[in-house]
XYZ file of C-alpha atoms in Angstrom:
773
model
C 23.481 5.526 32.505
C 26.635 6.275 30.569
C 27.716 5.569 27.034
C 31.035 5.573 25.257
C 31.065 8.190 22.540
C 33.338 8.627 19.555
C 35.658 11.604 19.616
C 34.221 14.735 18.019
C 36.908 14.575 15.323
C 35.881 11.060 14.314
C 32.209 11.963 14.328
C 32.850 15.180 12.411
C 34.887 13.369 9.756
C 32.192 10.740 9.355
C 29.498 13.403 9.109
C 31.426 15.295 6.443
C 31.905 12.144 4.362
C 28.226 11.300 4.819
C 27.139 14.694 3.490
C 29.651 14.728 0.636
C 29.400 11.236 -0.881
C 28.248 9.813 -3.217
C 26.522 13.114 -4.056
C 26.705 16.366 -2.092
C 23.810 16.926 0.289
C 20.916 14.692 1.341
C 18.267 15.462 -1.279
C 17.550 15.105 -4.957
C 14.508 15.641 -7.166
C 12.991 12.760 -9.108
C 10.367 12.980 -11.815
C 7.106 11.174 -11.094
C 6.039 10.990 -14.741
C 7.764 9.341 -17.731
C 9.938 11.552 -19.939
C 11.171 8.971 -22.415
C 9.511 10.145 -25.626
C 8.689 13.326 -27.486
C 5.044 12.832 -26.545
C 5.981 12.609 -22.877
C 7.829 15.898 -23.229
C 4.865 17.541 -24.949
C 2.594 16.445 -22.081
C 5.003 17.458 -19.326
C 5.815 20.831 -20.856
C 4.728 22.818 -23.875
C 2.133 22.566 -25.310
C 0.313 20.030 -23.084
C 1.053 21.779 -19.795
C -1.252 24.639 -20.814
C -4.316 22.499 -20.051
C -3.747 22.166 -16.281
C -2.547 25.787 -16.140
C -5.880 27.013 -17.508
C -7.840 24.740 -15.186
C -5.974 26.101 -12.143
C -6.506 29.689 -13.365
C -10.245 28.985 -13.347
C -10.225 27.170 -9.985
C -7.118 27.555 -7.785
C -8.075 24.538 -5.652
C -7.351 22.317 -8.676
C -3.656 22.918 -8.058
C -4.012 20.133 -5.496
C -5.065 17.773 -8.311
C -2.663 18.798 -11.070
C 0.518 19.725 -9.182
C 2.603 18.485 -6.279
C 1.567 21.431 -4.104
C -0.738 19.326 -1.943
C 2.177 17.205 -0.743
C 4.869 19.885 -0.680
C 6.114 21.691 2.419
C 8.708 24.447 2.682
C 11.249 24.148 5.490
C 12.339 27.759 5.899
C 15.000 29.347 8.110
C 17.125 32.460 8.371
C 19.773 30.613 10.377
C 19.494 32.724 13.501
C 19.132 29.805 15.976
C 20.517 26.687 14.328
C 20.490 23.749 16.742
C 22.964 24.572 19.501
C 25.207 26.460 17.075
C 23.486 29.827 17.387
C 23.182 32.455 14.689
C 25.437 30.917 12.037
C 23.501 32.223 9.060
C 21.085 30.811 6.503
C 23.642 29.094 4.271
C 25.467 27.386 7.150
C 22.124 26.102 8.412
C 21.254 24.442 5.092
C 22.445 20.930 6.128
C 19.985 21.072 9.040
C 17.128 22.090 6.754
C 17.986 19.291 4.337
C 17.965 16.933 7.295
C 14.493 18.112 8.239
C 13.371 17.479 4.682
C 14.682 13.919 4.833
C 12.736 13.289 8.044
C 9.522 14.560 6.450
C 9.978 12.169 3.543
C 11.159 9.187 5.548
C 8.496 9.280 8.224
C 5.433 10.621 6.399
C 6.168 10.677 2.643
C 5.893 14.483 2.590
C 7.993 16.225 -0.062
C 10.019 19.261 0.986
C 11.950 22.130 -0.547
C 14.347 23.611 1.988
C 14.605 27.382 1.631
C 17.291 29.399 3.379
C 16.555 33.126 3.532
C 19.418 35.458 4.464
C 17.259 38.097 6.101
C 17.200 39.187 9.768
C 14.522 41.869 9.451
C 11.217 40.332 10.537
C 8.981 42.228 8.110
C 11.237 41.592 5.104
C 11.559 37.920 6.007
C 7.771 37.642 6.172
C 7.448 39.338 2.780
C 9.741 36.720 1.231
C 7.928 33.751 2.770
C 4.398 35.013 2.167
C 5.180 35.484 -1.519
C 5.932 31.738 -1.782
C 2.400 30.647 -0.909
C 1.459 29.479 -4.443
C 4.253 26.894 -4.354
C 3.513 25.097 -1.115
C 0.825 23.281 0.822
C 2.428 24.219 4.140
C 5.263 26.156 5.783
C 7.543 24.696 8.461
C 9.560 27.461 10.105
C 12.828 26.237 11.548
C 15.695 27.497 13.710
C 14.604 31.139 14.020
C 15.594 32.980 17.184
C 13.105 34.247 19.731
C 11.238 36.483 20.052
C 11.454 37.046 16.278
C 9.953 33.596 15.701
C 6.746 34.612 17.524
C 6.268 37.708 15.416
C 7.146 35.915 12.181
C 4.695 33.102 12.816
C 1.905 35.496 13.822
C 2.414 37.628 10.704
C 2.562 34.668 8.328
C -0.503 33.004 9.830
C -2.423 36.226 9.259
C -1.186 36.637 5.686
C -1.165 33.056 4.366
C -4.001 30.619 3.704
C -1.914 27.493 4.267
C -0.575 25.951 7.496
C 2.339 27.838 9.070
C 4.025 25.885 11.849
C 7.146 26.713 13.847
C 8.249 23.231 14.838
C 10.764 24.377 17.440
C 7.793 25.785 19.331
C 4.787 23.621 18.666
C 6.380 20.273 17.884
C 8.110 20.346 21.235
C 4.900 21.521 22.895
C 2.892 18.628 21.504
C 5.356 15.962 22.662
C 5.739 17.585 26.096
C 1.966 17.783 26.464
C 1.598 14.107 25.581
C 4.196 13.225 28.228
C 2.405 15.411 30.774
C -0.940 13.810 29.917
C 0.363 10.306 30.534
C 2.416 11.248 33.598
C -0.651 12.761 35.242
C -2.600 9.647 34.328
C -0.048 7.496 36.148
C 0.149 9.738 39.208
C -3.598 10.295 39.462
C -3.347 14.091 39.223
C -5.488 16.578 37.304
C -3.911 19.112 34.992
C -5.954 21.988 36.391
C -4.527 21.341 39.872
C -0.810 20.825 39.213
C 1.965 23.335 39.868
C 4.277 23.793 36.872
C 7.729 25.338 37.178
C 9.438 26.154 33.896
C 13.134 26.897 33.467
C 13.513 28.779 30.202
C 11.328 31.331 28.507
C 12.254 30.890 24.870
C 10.031 29.923 21.973
C 9.743 26.220 22.841
C 9.143 26.810 26.560
C 6.390 29.358 26.054
C 4.738 27.236 23.364
C 4.715 24.274 25.778
C 3.073 26.379 28.466
C 0.518 27.804 26.037
C -0.518 24.353 24.885
C -0.709 23.048 28.466
C -3.006 25.967 29.284
C -5.084 25.043 26.233
C -5.341 21.535 27.714
C -6.564 22.848 31.064
C -3.550 23.990 33.085
C -4.196 27.050 35.283
C -1.971 30.051 34.535
C -1.972 30.882 38.255
C -0.142 27.600 38.874
C 2.618 28.253 36.329
C 5.952 29.732 37.391
C 8.523 30.743 34.776
C 12.233 31.367 35.306
C 14.805 32.552 32.772
C 18.364 33.857 32.839
C 17.203 36.808 34.939
C 15.313 34.680 37.453
C 11.597 34.426 38.131
C 9.245 36.148 35.699
C 7.268 38.424 38.025
C 4.885 41.335 37.670
C 6.773 44.586 37.258
C 10.003 43.022 36.021
C 11.616 45.020 33.227
C 14.706 43.014 32.299
C 14.379 40.744 29.239
C 10.589 40.953 29.160
C 8.283 40.798 26.143
C 4.544 40.503 25.585
C 4.673 36.719 25.186
C 6.609 36.148 28.395
C 4.589 38.669 30.395
C 1.522 36.426 30.206
C 3.142 34.207 32.866
C 4.343 36.949 35.235
C 3.472 36.178 38.877
C 2.735 38.626 41.679
C 5.534 37.404 43.971
C 8.663 38.411 45.780
C 10.407 35.135 44.904
C 13.285 35.571 42.508
C 15.030 32.238 41.883
C 14.217 28.740 40.684
C 15.156 27.341 44.067
C 12.520 29.546 45.724
C 9.623 28.474 43.498
C 10.353 24.747 43.074
C 8.760 23.705 46.383
C 5.701 21.503 45.835
C 6.016 21.561 42.032
C 4.303 18.672 40.286
C 6.045 19.339 36.982
C 9.460 20.750 36.177
C 9.799 21.800 32.547
C 13.381 22.526 31.569
C 14.266 24.105 28.241
C 17.298 26.034 29.404
C 20.823 24.901 30.333
C 22.426 21.760 31.699
C 22.883 21.180 35.415
C 20.502 23.930 36.510
C 18.127 21.710 38.539
C 19.876 20.417 41.652
C 19.007 17.117 43.356
C 17.986 18.909 46.551
C 15.459 20.907 44.510
C 13.955 17.688 43.197
C 13.532 16.415 46.763
C 11.283 19.403 47.462
C 8.898 18.708 44.575
C 5.478 17.098 45.061
C 4.844 13.360 45.175
C 5.468 11.545 41.895
C 6.942 14.628 40.223
C 7.410 14.834 36.470
C 10.877 16.111 35.540
C 11.149 17.205 31.900
C 14.869 18.012 31.658
C 15.087 18.796 27.948
C 18.289 20.827 27.593
C 20.640 19.187 25.061
C 23.102 17.580 25.155
C 23.258 17.959 28.949
C 19.863 18.007 30.695
C 19.021 20.367 33.550
C 19.540 17.308 35.746
C 20.837 13.891 34.715
C 18.188 11.178 35.102
C 20.265 9.037 37.453
C 20.695 11.993 39.819
C 17.008 12.824 39.680
C 16.087 9.193 40.304
C 18.477 8.993 43.250
C 16.966 12.124 44.780
C 13.377 11.059 44.093
C 12.804 7.363 43.283
C 9.147 8.158 42.533
C 9.989 10.731 39.862
C 8.922 10.404 36.222
C 11.734 11.658 33.985
C 11.957 12.779 30.368
C 14.963 14.140 28.482
C 15.818 15.114 24.938
C 18.433 12.354 24.716
C 18.110 9.039 22.908
C 20.164 7.131 25.490
C 17.511 7.494 28.199
C 13.837 6.513 28.317
C 11.133 9.033 27.399
C 12.980 10.974 24.717
C 11.159 14.168 23.744
C 11.883 14.236 20.018
C 9.978 16.430 17.574
C 10.086 13.733 14.897
C 7.354 12.054 16.942
C 5.036 14.752 15.726
C 5.770 17.153 12.900
C 5.809 14.743 9.902
C 2.440 13.257 10.813
C 0.879 16.568 11.812
C 1.647 17.921 8.341
C 0.554 14.637 6.751
C -2.914 14.999 8.241
C -3.097 18.727 7.491
C -2.046 18.314 3.856
C -4.403 15.420 3.255
C -7.455 17.569 4.010
C -6.057 20.730 2.401
C -6.014 22.521 5.765
C -5.674 26.291 5.678
C -4.061 26.352 9.126
C -2.769 24.201 11.971
C -4.948 25.293 14.890
C -5.231 24.447 18.579
C -7.771 21.699 17.923
C -5.349 19.940 15.589
C -2.488 20.253 18.069
C -4.634 18.884 20.899
C -5.671 15.979 18.681
C -2.005 15.185 18.047
C -1.297 15.299 21.790
C -4.034 12.792 22.557
C -3.056 10.485 19.696
C 0.552 10.336 20.897
C -0.478 9.816 24.525
C -2.867 7.014 23.561
C -0.277 5.243 21.397
C 2.112 4.948 24.349
C -0.529 2.836 26.075
C -0.817 0.374 23.199
C 1.199 -2.830 23.028
C 4.696 -2.209 21.627
C 5.644 -3.257 18.118
C 8.700 -5.151 16.865
C 10.183 -1.955 15.412
C 9.900 -0.247 18.802
C 11.717 -3.128 20.473
C 14.544 -2.848 17.941
C 14.780 0.887 18.569
C 15.404 0.109 22.229
C 18.062 -2.521 21.572
C 15.631 -5.431 21.696
C 14.141 -4.440 25.061
C 10.367 -4.163 24.988
C 8.937 -1.181 26.863
C 5.326 -0.978 27.976
C 3.366 2.004 29.283
C 4.724 3.176 32.615
C 7.285 5.521 34.183
C 9.931 4.618 31.588
C 7.539 4.679 28.637
C 5.367 7.797 28.824
C 5.663 8.608 25.125
C 6.175 6.367 22.085
C 9.478 5.714 20.386
C 10.231 7.988 17.412
C 10.624 4.754 15.397
C 7.135 3.439 16.106
C 5.589 2.903 12.646
C 2.103 3.392 14.079
C 2.654 7.111 14.713
C 1.458 8.089 11.238
C -1.561 5.774 11.567
C -2.670 7.474 14.784
C -1.633 11.116 14.432
C -2.455 11.917 10.798
C -6.105 10.746 10.949
C -6.613 12.468 14.318
C -5.230 15.741 12.958
C -7.200 15.442 9.720
C -10.453 14.872 11.599
C -9.739 17.784 13.936
C -9.125 20.026 10.924
C -12.443 18.972 9.454
C -14.330 19.436 12.727
C -12.807 22.884 13.272
C -13.642 24.077 9.752
C -10.181 24.546 8.246
C -10.267 21.574 5.833
C -10.681 22.504 2.162
C -11.072 18.898 0.978
C -12.475 16.752 3.799
C -11.816 13.018 3.880
C -14.974 11.070 3.136
C -13.777 7.553 3.946
C -11.419 7.365 6.934
C -11.080 3.595 6.626
C -9.728 4.027 3.105
C -7.503 6.881 4.314
C -6.012 4.754 7.085
C -5.498 1.992 4.557
C -3.449 4.346 2.357
C -1.342 5.353 5.336
C -0.863 1.716 6.253
C 0.402 0.986 2.754
C 3.066 3.614 3.268
C 4.085 2.155 6.639
C 4.265 -1.407 5.362
C 5.235 -1.377 1.700
C 3.605 -4.770 1.365
C 0.228 -3.169 2.043
C -0.905 -2.814 -1.576
C 0.149 -6.302 -2.556
C -1.142 -8.004 0.572
C -4.483 -6.190 0.887
C -6.608 -8.751 -1.019
C -4.791 -11.620 0.694
C -5.412 -10.164 4.150
C -9.060 -9.534 3.357
C -9.557 -13.105 2.185
C -7.603 -14.637 5.074
C -9.891 -12.949 7.600
C -12.912 -14.680 6.091
C -11.340 -18.159 6.087
C -9.706 -18.715 9.470
C -7.089 -21.466 9.294
C -4.753 -23.127 11.809
C -1.139 -22.170 11.075
C 1.676 -23.942 12.897
C 5.020 -22.197 13.456
C 8.109 -24.386 13.819
C 10.113 -21.713 15.661
C 7.426 -20.803 18.174
C 9.892 -19.442 20.740
C 11.416 -16.864 18.389
C 10.639 -13.207 19.174
C 9.532 -12.457 15.624
C 7.114 -15.378 15.606
C 5.708 -14.397 19.002
C 5.142 -10.805 17.911
C 3.599 -12.013 14.665
C 1.303 -14.394 16.555
C -0.045 -11.488 18.605
C -0.808 -9.488 15.455
C -2.315 -12.528 13.731
C -4.691 -13.084 16.618
C -5.651 -9.413 16.846
C -6.326 -9.092 13.118
C -8.121 -12.439 12.886
C -5.855 -13.709 10.114
C -5.500 -17.249 11.471
C -5.339 -19.426 14.566
C -1.607 -19.636 15.370
C -0.114 -22.807 16.853
C 3.355 -22.397 18.334
C 5.870 -25.230 18.587
C 7.962 -24.586 21.671
C 8.352 -25.004 25.378
C 5.392 -23.393 27.151
C 7.453 -21.873 29.960
C 9.867 -20.298 27.485
C 7.045 -18.930 25.349
C 5.242 -17.497 28.356
C 8.329 -15.817 29.821
C 9.362 -14.325 26.480
C 5.845 -13.120 25.735
C 5.811 -11.374 29.103
C 9.222 -9.836 28.393
C 8.021 -8.502 25.034
C 4.758 -7.139 26.462
C 2.538 -9.653 24.623
C -0.669 -11.300 25.823
C 0.230 -14.846 24.757
C -0.414 -17.469 27.430
C 0.262 -21.085 26.324
C -2.777 -23.290 26.700
C -5.056 -20.327 27.420
C -4.787 -17.645 24.764
C -2.730 -19.634 22.251
C -2.256 -23.276 21.357
C 1.217 -24.757 21.843
C 2.832 -28.026 20.776
C 5.433 -28.846 23.411
C 8.356 -30.795 21.846
C 9.245 -32.120 25.295
C 5.816 -33.472 26.176
C 2.902 -33.936 23.785
C 0.478 -36.899 23.903
C 0.438 -37.100 20.093
C 4.156 -37.790 19.709
C 3.843 -41.566 19.507
C 1.463 -41.151 16.582
C 3.785 -38.525 15.107
C 6.775 -40.882 15.416
C 4.906 -43.765 13.787
C 3.754 -41.541 10.932
C 7.240 -40.126 10.392
C 8.823 -43.574 10.270
C 6.197 -44.761 7.794
C 7.209 -41.883 5.509
C 11.012 -42.041 5.814
C 11.706 -45.539 7.129
C 13.005 -46.695 3.758
C 15.287 -43.681 3.480
C 17.714 -44.962 6.107
C 15.870 -43.608 9.141
C 15.504 -46.114 12.010
C 12.554 -46.104 14.460
C 14.821 -44.670 17.168
C 16.043 -41.933 14.838
C 12.447 -41.154 13.912
C 11.500 -40.774 17.568
C 14.523 -38.531 18.172
C 13.643 -36.323 15.203
C 10.065 -35.917 16.395
C 11.337 -34.841 19.812
C 14.039 -32.453 18.576
C 13.276 -31.182 15.071
C 10.502 -28.599 15.214
C 10.219 -28.449 11.418
C 9.516 -32.180 11.383
C 6.905 -31.692 14.110
C 5.241 -28.874 12.159
C 5.212 -30.811 8.893
C 3.735 -33.853 10.654
C 1.064 -31.674 12.268
C 0.014 -30.506 8.796
C 0.227 -34.034 7.393
C -2.030 -35.379 10.181
C -4.515 -32.525 9.896
C -3.660 -30.989 13.269
C -2.787 -27.777 11.394
C -3.698 -26.410 7.989
C -0.331 -24.897 7.043
C 3.280 -24.707 8.223
C 5.589 -21.705 8.454
C 9.253 -22.182 9.322
C 12.683 -20.783 8.502
C 13.309 -17.837 10.829
C 16.082 -19.765 12.592
C 17.112 -22.562 10.185
C 18.654 -23.004 6.747
C 16.422 -23.468 3.725
C 18.047 -26.686 2.500
C 17.471 -28.715 5.665
C 13.910 -27.449 6.073
C 13.078 -28.161 2.451
C 14.350 -31.722 2.828
C 12.000 -32.294 5.788
C 8.994 -30.790 4.001
C 9.654 -32.757 0.835
C 9.990 -36.068 2.736
C 6.884 -35.548 4.893
C 4.456 -33.405 2.906
C 5.723 -34.131 -0.603
C 4.618 -32.728 -3.921
C 1.017 -32.020 -4.871
C -0.666 -34.518 -7.225
C 0.553 -33.977 -10.761
C 3.537 -31.877 -9.682
C 6.940 -33.346 -10.411
C 9.077 -30.954 -8.360
C 8.648 -27.951 -6.075
C 9.938 -24.446 -6.703
C 10.315 -21.171 -4.826
C 8.808 -17.809 -5.722
C 10.283 -14.558 -4.345
C 8.599 -11.179 -4.497
C 10.518 -7.903 -4.696
C 8.762 -4.605 -4.074
C 10.643 -1.445 -4.984
C 9.982 2.090 -6.143
C 9.569 0.969 -9.737
C 7.037 -1.757 -8.977
C 6.509 -5.327 -7.786
C 8.221 -8.270 -9.460
C 7.975 -12.029 -8.961
C 11.105 -14.162 -9.403
C 11.179 -17.959 -9.830
C 12.941 -20.298 -8.933
C 15.114 -18.616 -6.319
C 15.757 -21.432 -3.853
C 15.054 -25.025 -4.997
C 15.944 -26.282 -8.491
C 19.628 -26.008 -9.378
C 19.313 -26.656 -13.113
C 15.699 -27.380 -14.052
C 14.697 -28.936 -17.360
C 12.449 -27.203 -19.842
C 9.529 -29.236 -18.525
C 10.316 -28.255 -14.952
C 10.609 -24.582 -15.930
C 7.212 -24.756 -17.604
C 5.749 -26.377 -14.507
C 7.235 -23.838 -12.081
C 6.043 -20.990 -14.312
C 2.516 -22.381 -14.177
C 2.691 -22.716 -10.379
C 4.136 -19.222 -9.989
C 1.467 -17.695 -12.240
C -1.208 -19.329 -10.085
C 0.332 -17.766 -6.978
C 0.606 -14.336 -8.616
C -3.106 -14.471 -9.438
C -3.840 -15.033 -5.737
C -2.467 -11.532 -5.127
C -5.040 -10.116 -7.546
C -2.355 -9.534 -10.184
C -2.428 -10.728 -13.789
C 0.853 -12.576 -14.425
C 2.996 -11.622 -17.401
C 5.837 -14.115 -17.605
C 9.226 -13.546 -19.220
C 11.476 -16.580 -19.692
C 14.893 -15.019 -19.192
C 18.156 -15.830 -20.885
C 21.369 -14.338 -22.233
C 19.762 -14.982 -25.616
C 17.114 -12.878 -27.326
C 14.528 -14.881 -29.309
C 17.005 -17.296 -30.883
C 20.000 -14.971 -31.089
C 22.145 -17.583 -29.296
C 22.018 -21.356 -29.551
C 23.320 -22.386 -26.148
C 21.797 -25.217 -24.161
C 20.335 -22.722 -21.692
C 18.691 -20.677 -24.456
C 17.244 -23.797 -26.092
C 15.864 -24.890 -22.740
C 14.005 -21.619 -22.191
C 12.753 -21.638 -25.780
C 11.351 -25.134 -25.296
C 9.722 -24.129 -22.000
C 7.938 -21.295 -23.792
C 6.589 -23.698 -26.402
C 5.304 -26.027 -23.684
C 3.532 -23.158 -21.941
C 1.959 -21.872 -25.153
C 0.504 -25.319 -25.658
C -0.556 -26.153 -22.094
C -1.359 -22.689 -20.686
C -3.043 -20.754 -23.525
C -4.480 -18.154 -21.120
C -1.087 -17.260 -19.665
C 0.699 -14.294 -21.222
C 4.256 -15.613 -21.590
C 7.140 -15.265 -24.011
C 10.823 -16.043 -24.270
C 13.628 -16.580 -24.366
C 14.558 -12.932 -23.798
C 17.045 -10.694 -22.041
C 16.267 -8.862 -18.828
C 15.902 -5.417 -20.386
C 13.505 -6.818 -22.965
C 11.340 -8.217 -20.181
C 11.035 -4.788 -18.606
C 10.605 -2.683 -21.757
C 8.145 -3.360 -24.543
C 9.954 -0.832 -26.691
C 13.280 -2.674 -26.399
C 11.583 -6.048 -26.823
C 9.756 -4.987 -29.974
C 13.079 -4.370 -31.723
C 13.819 -8.093 -31.471
C 10.265 -9.460 -31.624
C 7.661 -6.992 -32.947
C 4.834 -9.549 -32.789
C 5.669 -11.164 -29.465
C 3.220 -12.865 -27.136
C 3.926 -10.543 -24.209
C 2.491 -7.034 -23.900
C 3.778 -4.226 -21.729
C 6.141 -4.949 -18.859
C 6.667 -8.453 -17.535
C 6.104 -8.969 -13.822
C 6.954 -12.692 -13.497
C 10.625 -13.354 -14.155
C 11.524 -16.996 -14.842
C 15.229 -17.851 -14.663
C 17.091 -20.719 -16.349
C 18.771 -21.977 -13.161
C 19.137 -21.419 -9.439
C 22.394 -19.469 -9.744
C 20.936 -16.798 -11.998
C 17.693 -16.499 -10.022
C 19.296 -16.230 -6.599
C 22.045 -13.882 -7.761
C 19.495 -11.600 -9.411
C 17.299 -11.651 -6.297
C 20.058 -10.778 -3.853
C 21.690 -8.182 -6.103
C 18.457 -6.345 -6.892
C 17.391 -6.455 -3.274
C 20.662 -4.968 -2.072
C 21.110 -2.388 -4.834
C 17.555 -1.050 -4.745
C 16.654 -1.761 -1.109
C 13.537 -3.458 -2.432
C 11.326 -5.244 0.068
C 11.525 -9.034 -0.195
C 8.558 -11.322 0.472
C 9.206 -15.027 0.430
C 10.394 -17.367 -0.762
C 6.973 -18.923 -1.280
C 7.199 -22.693 -1.720
C 5.296 -23.800 -4.810
C 3.967 -27.271 -5.597
C 3.797 -28.809 -2.103
C 0.964 -31.247 -1.391
C -0.102 -29.099 1.568
C 0.681 -25.463 2.391
C 4.205 -25.147 3.789
C 6.388 -22.049 3.625
C 10.046 -21.495 4.418
C 10.691 -17.829 5.157
C 14.111 -16.202 4.947
C 16.078 -16.071 8.187
C 16.272 -12.277 7.807
C 12.492 -11.935 7.839
C 10.762 -9.608 10.288
C 7.648 -10.161 12.371
C 5.717 -8.366 9.644
C 7.154 -10.800 7.114
C 5.822 -13.698 9.194
C 2.412 -12.019 9.291
C 2.437 -11.596 5.511
C 3.385 -15.223 4.974
C 0.660 -16.305 7.378
C -1.986 -14.539 5.308
C -0.709 -16.231 2.142
C -0.644 -19.631 3.848
C -4.138 -19.165 5.289
C -5.662 -18.310 1.918
C -3.943 -21.219 0.201
C -5.043 -23.633 2.927
C -8.634 -22.426 2.750
C -8.714 -22.689 -1.042
C -7.289 -26.192 -0.942
C -9.912 -27.225 1.622
C -12.686 -25.768 -0.508
C -11.312 -27.503 -3.610
C -11.219 -30.807 -1.766
C -14.926 -30.379 -1.014
C -15.652 -29.489 -4.641
C -16.542 -25.872 -3.921
C -13.918 -24.214 -6.120
C -11.526 -25.357 -8.845
C -8.244 -26.642 -7.431
C -6.262 -23.956 -9.282
C -8.042 -21.066 -7.532
């Protein structure tokens, strides 16, 4: 496999611009507490800060409750082995350490200070790092040359009561061990029996071998080669106490002499060292871990040509089975920090190995498919270890590591409820987790039939698999069975039309005559002929889905992943129509960002609603917000502030507020007001001290479609907030039109919302609950 690469000059220029703009570097510090008033300042600093200081002086473990220490890791280097650049010094290595910090935050929400120490003396370096223990919950050593890194880690582990982890060693070892575990599973071999030949005897190589021995490998079956050849008993050149452990009593002196019959080749050395003819002499189904970067010890295509039965891993992203430390270190620290671990021990590393190996055997996610260019990989020779972009890594590794820490006695604050812990991790993975939790819980207790208009779409298929597994609903796919089956197989899903999932085939369904008759009865006086009605029922999947809901063949419709909102809305309005007492539908969008969750209405339907329509959509939106377990606080937005302007738009919003005060006395709503007044009670009180809205508004009601949609798209783009919706409000039966940019997870979220609404409507129809619930 070959790839075109940009010239180094182009890449270098781009990298320099990336690191320089808009601010130098890749990190900044943000306050997690308000500092807007004098009281805030007195709490954050003197005199209020004395209270937590005294508590920590009495009980040092309380630092985990009152400071950020429990989620803070130091990435520390002296710059003696920076990537492939060598000993370039601590300061020159700072961009790498900042990059490591970004990975910690991105993948596991772990905060990091990068610390570059210009000190080559091992003892002095250890003195500096050990003195930092009060600041951090863990130490990640990075880019330190061997064998100094061994001595430094040993000293710091002995001196410090927090985890000390050299990722270059142990992160690599954990990923390699996971790959070995799964490769042996595929080839039917046992770790205690296999012959391992290692090229390289640096920190990472020896750590890999040590962990493999911890997992059961026999030292007698391990052969190590370095720049001076085979590591053998009695050798004096380039030997140290860590390498000597693997010295063999042999007269063989080269890699080529010891490779015969090897089950595993572990390369952490230099490119091109392993020749194809050497690979031919390895055992059946050999595992080749050619991890030198950027050029492996042998290129995968050459290894595959020499041995078609070989299993191959590299350190490169352009080949399958990439050994990448980001698979491990963020989540290992996440689990260790969350139980206040005093160390990262062998039990915790073995737990991480097993969690990674097991995840590779699970069905792939949508994010994994995207990471591989849309190609779904399932467990096998080309998928021994998970993708670094698999969002489930944190959900598998962190709990496994945390439990291992507890079982091995190094956890200061054990986790009491692992279900709640996994739920917190899941909220980090999917930012919708907090908002959707009550909806998901309710959906699982009220199974509904949800029909999907675009049943052949990859996102819908992946969502359907998740929906079935989590018991959120009974999905019904509209699509051609053969297409659905072939695509499901391609994506590694277990969906079989007519067996594991219900399908409505637009080319052949016995109900279509009834569907056509029903459709014509609904739109026949809108210029649609009987022939046109039959054509629509055969070709328009949104029409089919809406008719299925109308007839009672499904409880709710979800569409939109492939079609425009306007055309879909027209079909839903003509077939399903408005709910009794509702004059017009509206659309509610949800934005979730770092500052909170906000609901925006109407972002997709009404171009210029009247005051009465705004009042109605506000009522409908408030009802939907309550379904998320949130108390709505509605702000009717305008360019005017409580009568400061007398434009038609301002008068309209003012009138809508009066209608809502009269008809919805339990709804906290006020207006008209400006956007900043909606978000700040302090600003709002300057214009209206005795307003009817307290605190910060969470339901934003706009005067027209232009303002709502512009605000939605601008905020989403500027803040990278997560968008859920739009949710269609006021339809006679549950029908949702998702955005075409939605993901499989977005379809799952919308399914849960639709299922709960459908169940509540069914219960209301039977008189079990009020219709507004």
